[in-house]
Short mmCIF file of C-alpha atoms in Angstrom, two decimals:
data_model
loop_
_atom_site.label_atom_id
_atom_site.label_comp_id
_atom_site.label_asym_id
_atom_site.label_seq_id
_atom_site.Cartn_x
_atom_site.Cartn_y
_atom_site.Cartn_z
CA UNK A 242 27.78 -17.53 10.21
CA UNK A 243 27.94 -18.04 6.46
CA UNK A 244 29.92 -15.63 4.30
CA UNK A 245 27.59 -16.13 1.32
CA UNK A 246 26.53 -12.74 -0.06
CA UNK A 247 23.18 -12.46 -1.84
CA UNK A 248 21.32 -9.51 -3.33
CA UNK A 249 17.56 -9.90 -3.61
CA UNK A 250 14.73 -7.72 -4.89
CA UNK A 251 12.23 -7.34 -2.04
CA UNK A 252 9.57 -5.77 -4.24
CA UNK A 253 6.91 -5.93 -1.52
CA UNK A 254 9.12 -3.56 0.51
CA UNK A 255 10.20 -1.54 -2.58
CA UNK A 256 13.85 -2.18 -1.93
CA UNK A 257 16.80 -4.35 -2.81
CA UNK A 258 18.43 -6.18 0.09
CA UNK A 259 21.88 -7.63 0.62
CA UNK A 260 22.36 -10.52 3.00
CA UNK A 261 25.49 -12.03 4.44
CA UNK A 262 24.41 -15.57 5.16
CA UNK A 263 20.98 -15.21 6.81
CA UNK A 264 21.69 -11.71 8.14
CA UNK A 265 20.33 -8.56 6.49
CA UNK A 266 23.42 -6.43 5.89
CA UNK A 267 21.77 -3.52 4.07
CA UNK A 268 19.20 -2.28 1.60
CA UNK A 269 18.56 0.25 -1.17
CA UNK A 270 15.06 1.72 -1.19
CA UNK A 271 13.38 2.98 -4.34
CA UNK A 272 10.14 4.33 -5.70
CA UNK A 273 8.92 3.43 -9.18
CA UNK A 274 7.46 6.26 -11.23
CA UNK A 275 6.45 5.48 -14.80
CA UNK A 276 9.47 3.87 -16.44
CA UNK A 277 11.84 5.21 -13.79
CA UNK A 278 13.13 3.63 -10.60
CA UNK A 279 14.06 6.41 -8.19
CA UNK A 280 16.69 5.26 -5.67
CA UNK A 281 16.29 7.48 -2.62
CA UNK A 282 17.94 5.75 0.34
CA UNK A 283 20.71 3.19 0.86
CA UNK A 284 21.83 1.80 4.18
CA UNK A 285 24.52 -0.71 5.16
CA UNK A 286 24.66 -1.95 8.74
CA UNK A 287 27.58 -0.53 10.72
CA UNK A 288 29.05 -3.97 11.37
CA UNK A 289 29.08 -4.65 7.60
CA UNK A 290 30.82 -1.43 6.54
CA UNK A 291 34.11 -1.47 4.68
CA UNK A 292 33.50 -4.85 3.04
CA UNK A 293 32.30 -3.60 -0.34
CA UNK A 294 28.74 -4.75 0.34
CA UNK A 295 27.27 -1.37 -0.59
CA UNK A 296 28.80 -1.55 -4.05
CA UNK A 297 27.63 -5.15 -4.52
CA UNK A 298 24.13 -4.13 -3.43
CA UNK A 299 23.97 -1.17 -5.80
CA UNK A 300 25.41 -3.11 -8.74
CA UNK A 301 22.79 -5.83 -8.24
CA UNK A 302 19.97 -3.31 -7.87
CA UNK A 303 20.97 -1.34 -10.96
CA UNK A 304 21.53 -4.47 -13.05
CA UNK A 305 18.04 -5.69 -12.13
CA UNK A 306 16.54 -2.26 -12.85
CA UNK A 307 18.07 -2.06 -16.33
CA UNK A 308 17.07 -5.69 -17.07
CA UNK A 309 13.49 -4.75 -16.15
CA UNK A 310 13.61 -2.00 -18.80
CA UNK A 311 13.54 0.82 -16.27
CA UNK A 312 15.59 4.01 -16.04
CA UNK A 313 17.76 4.78 -12.99
CA UNK A 314 17.24 8.03 -11.07
CA UNK A 315 19.99 8.41 -8.43
CA UNK A 316 18.55 10.66 -5.70
CA UNK A 317 20.52 8.71 -3.06
CA UNK A 318 24.07 10.05 -2.79
CA UNK A 319 25.50 6.53 -2.48
CA UNK A 320 23.91 5.46 -5.76
CA UNK A 321 25.01 8.71 -7.45
CA UNK A 322 28.61 8.20 -6.26
CA UNK A 323 28.58 4.59 -7.51
CA UNK A 324 27.38 5.78 -10.93
CA UNK A 325 30.17 8.40 -11.06
CA UNK A 326 32.74 5.61 -11.03
CA UNK A 327 30.85 2.91 -12.98
CA UNK A 328 29.96 4.20 -16.43
CA UNK A 329 28.55 0.84 -17.58
CA UNK A 330 25.13 2.15 -16.48
CA UNK A 331 25.51 5.63 -18.04
CA UNK A 332 23.01 5.00 -20.85
CA UNK A 333 20.27 4.11 -18.36
CA UNK A 334 20.45 7.08 -15.97
CA UNK A 335 18.00 9.98 -15.84
CA UNK A 336 18.70 13.32 -14.23
CA UNK A 337 17.32 14.10 -10.78
CA UNK A 338 14.85 16.91 -11.47
CA UNK A 339 12.86 19.14 -9.09
CA UNK A 340 9.77 17.14 -10.10
CA UNK A 341 11.46 13.90 -8.99
CA UNK A 342 12.45 15.46 -5.66
CA UNK A 343 8.87 16.70 -5.19
CA UNK A 344 7.58 13.12 -5.63
CA UNK A 345 9.67 12.05 -2.64
CA UNK A 346 8.58 14.86 -0.32
#
């Protein structure tokens, strides 16, 4: 098994994926709404936990989102926690509002 880590934008599945070699290690799902990308669910496979893959996934997803000219809305607690400790994205984050939560229901 290869140890190569890659983050890809699987736009047809509205998510970013992280692979270790050929294996899907996790994903961050989103929903686009206007100029916002609402991150609502992140998952890392149990066997891949504790390797920092979640942070690599989120950094890649947020970097791509900002490069696409979109705003980040961190509904997912993992994304919100990442943003609490990585202020390099602070200027691109929108508040999670009741209207945003209603879109996801």
